[in-house]
Amino acid sequence: MARLAGQVALVTGAGRGIGASLAQQLAAEGAQVVVNDLDAEPTQQTVDAIVAAGGKAVACPGNVTAGDFPKRFVGCALETFGGLHIIVNNAGYIWNGPLHKITDEQWDAIQDVHLKAPFRILREAFSYIRDQAATEAATQRRVQRKVVNISSISGTRGSAGQANYAAAKAGLVGLTKTLAKEWGRYSVNVNCVAFGFIETRLTQEIKGETAIAIEGRQHRVGLLAEGRAATVAQIPLGRVGTPREAAGGVLLLCLPEADYITGQVLEVSGGLTM
Ligand SMILES: NC(=O)c1ccc[n+]([C@@H]2O[C@H](COP(=O)([O-])OP(=O)(O)OC[C@H]3O[C@@H](n4cnc5c(N)ncnc54)[C@H](O)[C@@H]3O)[C@@H](O)[C@H]2O)c1
């Protein structure tokens, strides 16, 4: 059953990991997906996987923090698929350190990608959503749109070594709860999903120099084997989550079954509370 048939979904950071899985799950439910990632090649790979499975998708590569990105992203959805129903703010990375070693650049970069970019994308989408909601209300055809902002249990619970990231992810909770109140009148559900420990490149086991490239910088990511084992030992379900399981938590909040759920933070963490 295609529960999202006729809907258009926008997903940032969907070239890899949880976002890539989510884009494919949304498409499998019938949504037409606008796939974004910083890196063009993985963006196209997600689009190709969706199309190969019989779905519809378009690539919109680019940095979510770029000044012109929100206009391009929303414009891509409207021009390619003629609508906009689901927005998932998922793109991001970590740039960890103890608070006393976090530079201004490091702080700002993490706020920009995790908090300011979602704010700017949602602000860009506002006028279309407001006007559509008015038209739909006038014709007795209410359409329940969905926003899901991706947070972390670092934001909801705190995490040593991630002051910049935790602050940005906690900020998303405030943004979510506020927008749920502002946009309820336009029939938009705004929720947050906070992940725990999910198996992606951000949490991979460190072997030698494990780094990812972001805007020309190299960021060390991953956990040492002992650190990973210690974290897994605290997860009530006893294992790391898969990207598919993490994306499943987001999908739930995009489905018609979630039409009366708004302003919530759903922790998808196997019970991990840090
Ligand atoms: N993996 C976890 O355990 C975990 C835990 C909590 C929260 N999260 C959050 O989940 C989201 C997805 O992370 P993931 O684990 O799938 O990581 P990932 O690195 O596998 O995927 C994230 C994607 O976002 C893209 N991206 C990064 N910066 C971008 C930018 N400026 N513009 C556009 N795209 C950008 C990357 O290129 C990458 O493909 C992130 O917001 C992350 O903070 C992950």
Tab-separated table of C-alpha atoms and ligand atoms in Angstrom:
chain	number	residue	atom	x	y	z
A	1	MET	CA	0.000	0.000	0.000
A	2	ALA	CA	1.482	3.369	-1.037
A	3	ARG	CA	0.495	5.546	1.892
A	4	LEU	CA	2.330	8.613	0.544
A	5	ALA	CA	1.145	8.446	-3.069
A	6	GLY	CA	0.999	11.886	-4.670
A	7	GLN	CA	3.140	13.470	-1.972
A	8	VAL	CA	6.455	15.269	-2.451
A	9	ALA	CA	9.158	14.766	0.182
A	10	LEU	CA	12.373	16.763	0.615
A	11	VAL	CA	15.232	15.134	2.523
A	12	THR	CA	18.574	16.787	3.278
A	13	GLY	CA	21.744	14.760	3.747
A	14	ALA	CA	20.189	11.840	1.882
A	15	GLY	CA	23.284	10.648	0.038
A	16	ARG	CA	24.359	8.356	2.858
A	17	GLY	CA	23.377	6.770	6.117
A	18	ILE	CA	19.983	7.397	7.662
A	19	GLY	CA	18.903	10.021	5.094
A	20	ALA	CA	19.585	7.686	2.160
A	21	SER	CA	17.531	4.929	3.772
A	22	LEU	CA	14.723	7.350	4.584
A	23	ALA	CA	14.578	8.710	1.017
A	24	GLN	CA	14.191	5.128	-0.245
A	25	GLN	CA	11.536	4.252	2.328
A	26	LEU	CA	9.530	7.400	1.511
A	27	ALA	CA	9.733	6.568	-2.197
A	28	ALA	CA	8.630	2.986	-1.512
A	29	GLU	CA	5.499	4.487	0.086
A	30	GLY	CA	4.831	6.387	-3.136
A	31	ALA	CA	6.379	9.782	-2.350
A	32	GLN	CA	8.333	11.661	-5.002
A	33	VAL	CA	11.594	12.593	-3.325
A	34	VAL	CA	13.909	15.579	-3.662
A	35	VAL	CA	17.265	14.170	-2.591
A	36	ASN	CA	19.914	16.519	-1.227
A	37	ASP	CA	23.458	15.923	-0.091
A	38	LEU	CA	26.613	17.988	0.115
A	39	ASP	CA	28.309	15.508	-2.175
A	40	ALA	CA	26.902	15.123	-5.693
A	41	GLU	CA	27.879	11.500	-6.281
A	42	PRO	CA	26.082	9.915	-3.307
A	43	THR	CA	23.100	12.209	-3.986
A	44	GLN	CA	22.796	10.710	-7.459
A	45	GLN	CA	23.295	7.182	-6.095
A	46	THR	CA	20.252	7.580	-3.844
A	47	VAL	CA	18.206	8.912	-6.770
A	48	ASP	CA	19.353	5.986	-8.940
A	49	ALA	CA	18.421	3.456	-6.228
A	50	ILE	CA	14.922	4.966	-5.950
A	51	VAL	CA	14.399	5.008	-9.709
A	52	ALA	CA	15.731	1.439	-10.053
A	53	ALA	CA	13.111	0.350	-7.502
A	54	GLY	CA	10.366	1.987	-9.582
A	55	GLY	CA	10.107	5.252	-7.628
A	56	LYS	CA	10.493	8.919	-8.505
A	57	ALA	CA	13.290	11.171	-7.296
A	58	VAL	CA	15.373	14.149	-8.317
A	59	ALA	CA	18.826	15.203	-7.131
A	60	CYS	CA	19.377	18.597	-5.546
A	61	PRO	CA	23.011	18.482	-4.431
A	62	GLY	CA	24.535	21.307	-2.429
A	63	ASN	CA	25.483	22.620	0.966
A	64	VAL	CA	22.422	23.249	3.140
A	65	THR	CA	24.239	26.201	4.727
A	66	ALA	CA	24.694	28.043	1.414
A	67	GLY	CA	22.785	31.325	1.175
A	68	ASP	CA	20.861	30.346	-1.949
A	69	PHE	CA	20.202	26.737	-0.920
A	70	PRO	CA	16.680	27.011	0.584
A	71	LYS	CA	15.310	28.732	-2.533
A	72	ARG	CA	16.916	26.154	-4.810
A	73	PHE	CA	15.698	23.217	-2.688
A	74	VAL	CA	12.079	24.346	-2.366
A	75	GLY	CA	12.129	25.517	-5.996
A	76	CYS	CA	13.347	22.085	-7.110
A	77	ALA	CA	10.363	20.389	-5.432
A	78	LEU	CA	7.827	22.793	-6.898
A	79	GLU	CA	9.312	22.852	-10.397
A	80	THR	CA	9.984	19.109	-10.667
A	81	PHE	CA	7.015	17.612	-8.848
A	82	GLY	CA	4.602	20.546	-8.438
A	83	GLY	CA	4.211	20.365	-4.666
A	84	LEU	CA	5.715	20.004	-1.214
A	85	HIS	CA	4.310	17.830	1.586
A	86	ILE	CA	7.166	16.488	3.723
A	87	ILE	CA	10.404	18.180	4.781
A	88	VAL	CA	13.041	16.231	6.708
A	89	ASN	CA	16.009	18.226	8.016
A	90	ASN	CA	18.590	15.465	8.372
A	91	ALA	CA	21.916	16.765	6.965
A	92	GLY	CA	24.750	17.131	9.394
A	93	TYR	CA	28.022	15.991	10.828
A	94	ILE	CA	29.956	16.209	14.073
A	95	TRP	CA	32.993	18.290	14.997
A	96	ASN	CA	33.624	17.193	18.559
A	97	GLY	CA	35.813	18.476	21.364
A	98	PRO	CA	35.639	19.408	25.016
A	99	LEU	CA	34.053	22.832	25.492
A	100	HIS	CA	37.307	24.594	26.356
A	101	LYS	CA	38.823	23.531	23.039
A	102	ILE	CA	35.884	24.384	20.762
A	103	THR	CA	36.786	27.293	18.476
A	104	ASP	CA	34.303	29.922	17.297
A	105	GLU	CA	34.526	28.433	13.793
A	106	GLN	CA	33.766	24.965	15.150
A	107	TRP	CA	30.807	26.251	17.176
A	108	ASP	CA	29.348	28.290	14.307
A	109	ALA	CA	29.772	25.550	11.687
A	110	ILE	CA	27.779	23.094	13.782
A	111	GLN	CA	25.015	25.610	14.614
A	112	ASP	CA	24.831	26.538	10.921
A	113	VAL	CA	24.352	23.016	9.608
A	114	HIS	CA	22.128	21.576	12.352
A	115	LEU	CA	20.024	24.582	13.380
A	116	LYS	CA	20.256	27.598	11.071
A	117	ALA	CA	19.915	25.595	7.848
A	118	PRO	CA	16.646	23.911	8.980
A	119	PHE	CA	15.309	27.326	10.085
A	120	ARG	CA	16.134	28.877	6.703
A	121	ILE	CA	14.672	25.948	4.711
A	122	LEU	CA	11.427	26.053	6.700
A	123	ARG	CA	11.213	29.835	6.361
A	124	GLU	CA	11.577	29.472	2.592
A	125	ALA	CA	8.793	26.873	2.452
A	126	PHE	CA	6.391	29.009	4.496
A	127	SER	CA	4.688	31.107	1.824
A	128	TYR	CA	3.938	28.091	-0.378
A	129	ILE	CA	2.567	26.127	2.581
A	130	ARG	CA	0.430	29.041	3.828
A	131	ASP	CA	-1.053	29.684	0.374
A	132	GLN	CA	-1.704	25.997	-0.308
A	133	ALA	CA	-3.328	25.517	3.086
A	134	ALA	CA	-5.677	28.454	2.359
A	135	THR	CA	-6.641	27.003	-1.038
A	136	GLU	CA	-7.136	23.521	0.404
A	137	ALA	CA	-9.264	24.829	3.287
A	138	ALA	CA	-11.435	26.815	0.858
A	139	THR	CA	-12.120	23.649	-1.141
A	140	GLN	CA	-12.650	21.415	1.935
A	141	ARG	CA	-9.561	19.331	1.087
A	142	ARG	CA	-7.332	19.460	4.119
A	143	VAL	CA	-3.803	18.183	3.420
A	144	GLN	CA	-1.736	17.377	6.490
A	145	ARG	CA	1.892	18.287	5.714
A	146	LYS	CA	4.833	17.006	7.772
A	147	VAL	CA	8.116	18.437	9.025
A	148	VAL	CA	10.565	16.179	10.837
A	149	ASN	CA	13.727	17.695	12.295
A	150	ILE	CA	16.501	15.241	13.093
A	151	SER	CA	17.932	15.669	16.561
A	152	SER	CA	20.017	13.431	18.783
A	153	ILE	CA	19.976	12.127	22.301
A	154	SER	CA	23.090	14.296	22.650
A	155	GLY	CA	20.629	17.189	22.463
A	156	THR	CA	17.899	15.697	24.635
A	157	ARG	CA	20.220	14.145	27.259
A	158	GLY	CA	23.661	15.789	26.870
A	159	SER	CA	26.912	14.226	25.704
A	160	ALA	CA	30.448	14.969	26.922
A	161	GLY	CA	32.632	16.248	24.085
A	162	GLN	CA	29.705	17.468	21.989
A	163	ALA	CA	28.731	20.861	23.495
A	164	ASN	CA	28.377	22.490	20.055
A	165	TYR	CA	26.416	19.569	18.573
A	166	ALA	CA	24.248	19.004	21.653
A	167	ALA	CA	23.352	22.714	21.802
A	168	ALA	CA	22.364	22.748	18.116
A	169	LYS	CA	20.336	19.535	18.423
A	170	ALA	CA	18.602	20.854	21.570
A	171	GLY	CA	17.883	24.067	19.656
A	172	LEU	CA	16.060	21.989	17.061
A	173	VAL	CA	13.723	20.766	19.799
A	174	GLY	CA	12.779	24.372	20.614
A	175	LEU	CA	12.356	25.172	16.923
A	176	THR	CA	10.152	22.104	16.493
A	177	LYS	CA	7.892	22.802	19.464
A	178	THR	CA	7.484	26.449	18.471
A	179	LEU	CA	6.770	25.733	14.819
A	180	ALA	CA	4.218	23.091	15.802
A	181	LYS	CA	2.305	25.956	17.467
A	182	GLU	CA	2.825	28.449	14.625
A	183	TRP	CA	2.031	26.065	11.739
A	184	GLY	CA	-0.783	24.008	13.232
A	185	ARG	CA	-3.229	26.435	11.639
A	186	TYR	CA	-1.762	25.485	8.246
A	187	SER	CA	-2.252	21.762	8.955
A	188	VAL	CA	1.464	21.091	9.336
A	189	ASN	CA	2.691	18.498	11.852
A	190	VAL	CA	6.135	19.440	13.156
A	191	ASN	CA	8.042	16.801	15.088
A	192	CYS	CA	11.572	15.848	16.042
A	193	VAL	CA	13.299	12.477	15.967
A	194	ALA	CA	16.321	12.107	18.247
A	195	PHE	CA	18.573	9.198	17.352
A	196	GLY	CA	20.775	7.274	19.734
A	197	PHE	CA	23.629	5.145	18.439
A	198	ILE	CA	23.031	4.305	14.774
A	199	GLU	CA	25.500	2.454	12.542
A	200	THR	CA	26.737	5.080	10.037
A	201	ARG	CA	30.086	6.608	9.152
A	202	LEU	CA	29.715	9.008	12.112
A	203	THR	CA	29.744	6.117	14.586
A	204	GLN	CA	31.992	3.622	12.759
A	205	GLU	CA	34.808	1.931	14.620
A	206	ILE	CA	37.962	4.014	14.364
A	207	LYS	CA	40.665	2.187	12.466
A	208	GLY	CA	43.797	4.274	11.948
A	209	GLU	CA	42.756	7.751	10.778
A	210	THR	CA	38.994	7.725	10.308
A	211	ALA	CA	37.963	11.103	8.907
A	212	ILE	CA	35.274	12.593	6.689
A	213	ALA	CA	35.715	15.574	4.362
A	214	ILE	CA	33.356	18.510	4.925
A	215	GLU	CA	33.896	21.724	2.945
A	216	GLY	CA	37.585	20.959	2.503
A	217	ARG	CA	38.129	20.196	6.191
A	218	GLN	CA	38.881	16.743	7.564
A	219	HIS	CA	36.797	15.744	10.586
A	220	ARG	CA	37.692	12.821	12.782
A	221	VAL	CA	34.622	10.707	13.387
A	222	GLY	CA	33.904	7.314	14.871
A	223	LEU	CA	34.572	5.649	18.178
A	224	LEU	CA	37.363	3.444	19.437
A	225	ALA	CA	36.367	-0.195	19.835
A	226	GLU	CA	36.300	0.097	23.674
A	227	GLY	CA	34.151	3.257	23.527
A	228	ARG	CA	31.705	1.600	21.154
A	229	ALA	CA	31.449	-1.492	23.333
A	230	ALA	CA	30.859	0.641	26.451
A	231	THR	CA	28.050	2.542	24.717
A	232	VAL	CA	26.434	-0.606	23.318
A	233	ALA	CA	26.482	-2.079	26.838
A	234	GLN	CA	24.173	0.780	27.926
A	235	ILE	CA	21.587	0.199	25.170
A	236	PRO	CA	18.603	-1.696	26.582
A	237	LEU	CA	18.025	-3.418	23.231
A	238	GLY	CA	21.686	-4.486	23.383
A	239	ARG	CA	22.781	-3.449	19.891
A	240	VAL	CA	23.462	-0.489	17.599
A	241	GLY	CA	20.538	0.597	15.395
A	242	THR	CA	20.649	0.257	11.617
A	243	PRO	CA	20.061	3.242	9.295
A	244	ARG	CA	16.870	1.507	8.154
A	245	GLU	CA	15.569	1.244	11.716
A	246	ALA	CA	16.473	4.883	12.416
A	247	ALA	CA	14.766	6.051	9.214
A	248	GLY	CA	11.745	3.947	10.154
A	249	GLY	CA	11.164	6.198	13.155
A	250	VAL	CA	11.076	9.223	10.860
A	251	LEU	CA	8.832	7.494	8.333
A	252	LEU	CA	6.263	6.852	11.079
A	253	LEU	CA	5.880	10.606	11.615
A	254	CYS	CA	5.462	11.226	7.868
A	255	LEU	CA	2.574	8.779	7.420
A	256	PRO	CA	-1.139	9.657	7.531
A	257	GLU	CA	-1.289	7.607	10.756
A	258	ALA	CA	0.626	10.500	12.400
A	259	ASP	CA	-1.803	13.211	11.263
A	260	TYR	CA	-2.702	14.178	14.841
A	261	ILE	CA	0.829	14.034	16.308
A	262	THR	CA	2.698	17.329	16.517
A	263	GLY	CA	5.301	19.071	18.685
A	264	GLN	CA	6.777	15.759	19.857
A	265	VAL	CA	10.317	14.464	20.247
A	266	LEU	CA	10.598	10.758	19.477
A	267	GLU	CA	13.788	9.116	20.685
A	268	VAL	CA	14.814	6.287	18.358
A	269	SER	CA	17.656	4.900	20.401
A	270	GLY	CA	16.909	1.319	21.429
A	271	GLY	CA	16.195	2.828	24.854
A	272	LEU	CA	19.651	4.454	25.238
A	273	THR	CA	19.476	7.503	27.482
A	274	MET	CA	23.290	8.187	27.729
B	1	LIG	N1	24.513	8.016	13.442
B	1	LIG	C1	24.084	8.318	14.649
B	1	LIG	O1	24.311	7.560	15.612
B	1	LIG	C2	23.300	9.590	14.892
B	1	LIG	C3	22.886	9.840	16.209
B	1	LIG	C4	22.137	10.974	16.459
B	1	LIG	C5	21.827	11.861	15.443
B	1	LIG	N2	22.280	11.612	14.178
B	1	LIG	C6	21.924	12.590	13.153
B	1	LIG	O2	21.349	11.928	12.053
B	1	LIG	C7	21.588	12.703	10.864
B	1	LIG	C8	22.133	11.795	9.769
B	1	LIG	O3	23.431	11.330	10.174
B	1	LIG	P1	24.063	9.926	9.704
B	1	LIG	O4	24.455	9.208	10.937
B	1	LIG	O5	23.179	9.274	8.707
B	1	LIG	O6	25.432	10.438	9.053
B	1	LIG	P2	26.065	10.258	7.569
B	1	LIG	O7	27.355	10.959	7.611
B	1	LIG	O8	26.021	8.830	7.185
B	1	LIG	O9	24.996	11.044	6.667
B	1	LIG	C9	24.825	12.441	6.778
B	1	LIG	C10	24.838	13.032	5.390
B	1	LIG	O10	24.676	14.485	5.540
B	1	LIG	C11	25.491	15.082	4.555
B	1	LIG	N3	25.816	16.458	4.941
B	1	LIG	C12	26.650	16.855	5.933
B	1	LIG	N4	26.746	18.191	5.939
B	1	LIG	C13	25.963	18.644	4.929
B	1	LIG	C14	25.672	19.915	4.422
B	1	LIG	N5	26.230	21.016	4.946
B	1	LIG	N6	24.816	20.022	3.375
B	1	LIG	C15	24.254	18.907	2.832
B	1	LIG	N7	24.519	17.665	3.252
B	1	LIG	C16	25.370	17.539	4.294
B	1	LIG	C17	26.733	14.210	4.461
B	1	LIG	O11	27.414	14.408	3.230
B	1	LIG	C18	26.152	12.806	4.642
B	1	LIG	O12	25.934	12.166	3.394
B	1	LIG	C19	22.526	13.831	11.277
B	1	LIG	O13	21.773	15.020	11.504
B	1	LIG	C20	23.122	13.334	12.566
B	1	LIG	O14	23.558	14.386	13.399
B	1	LIG	C21	23.008	10.491	13.885
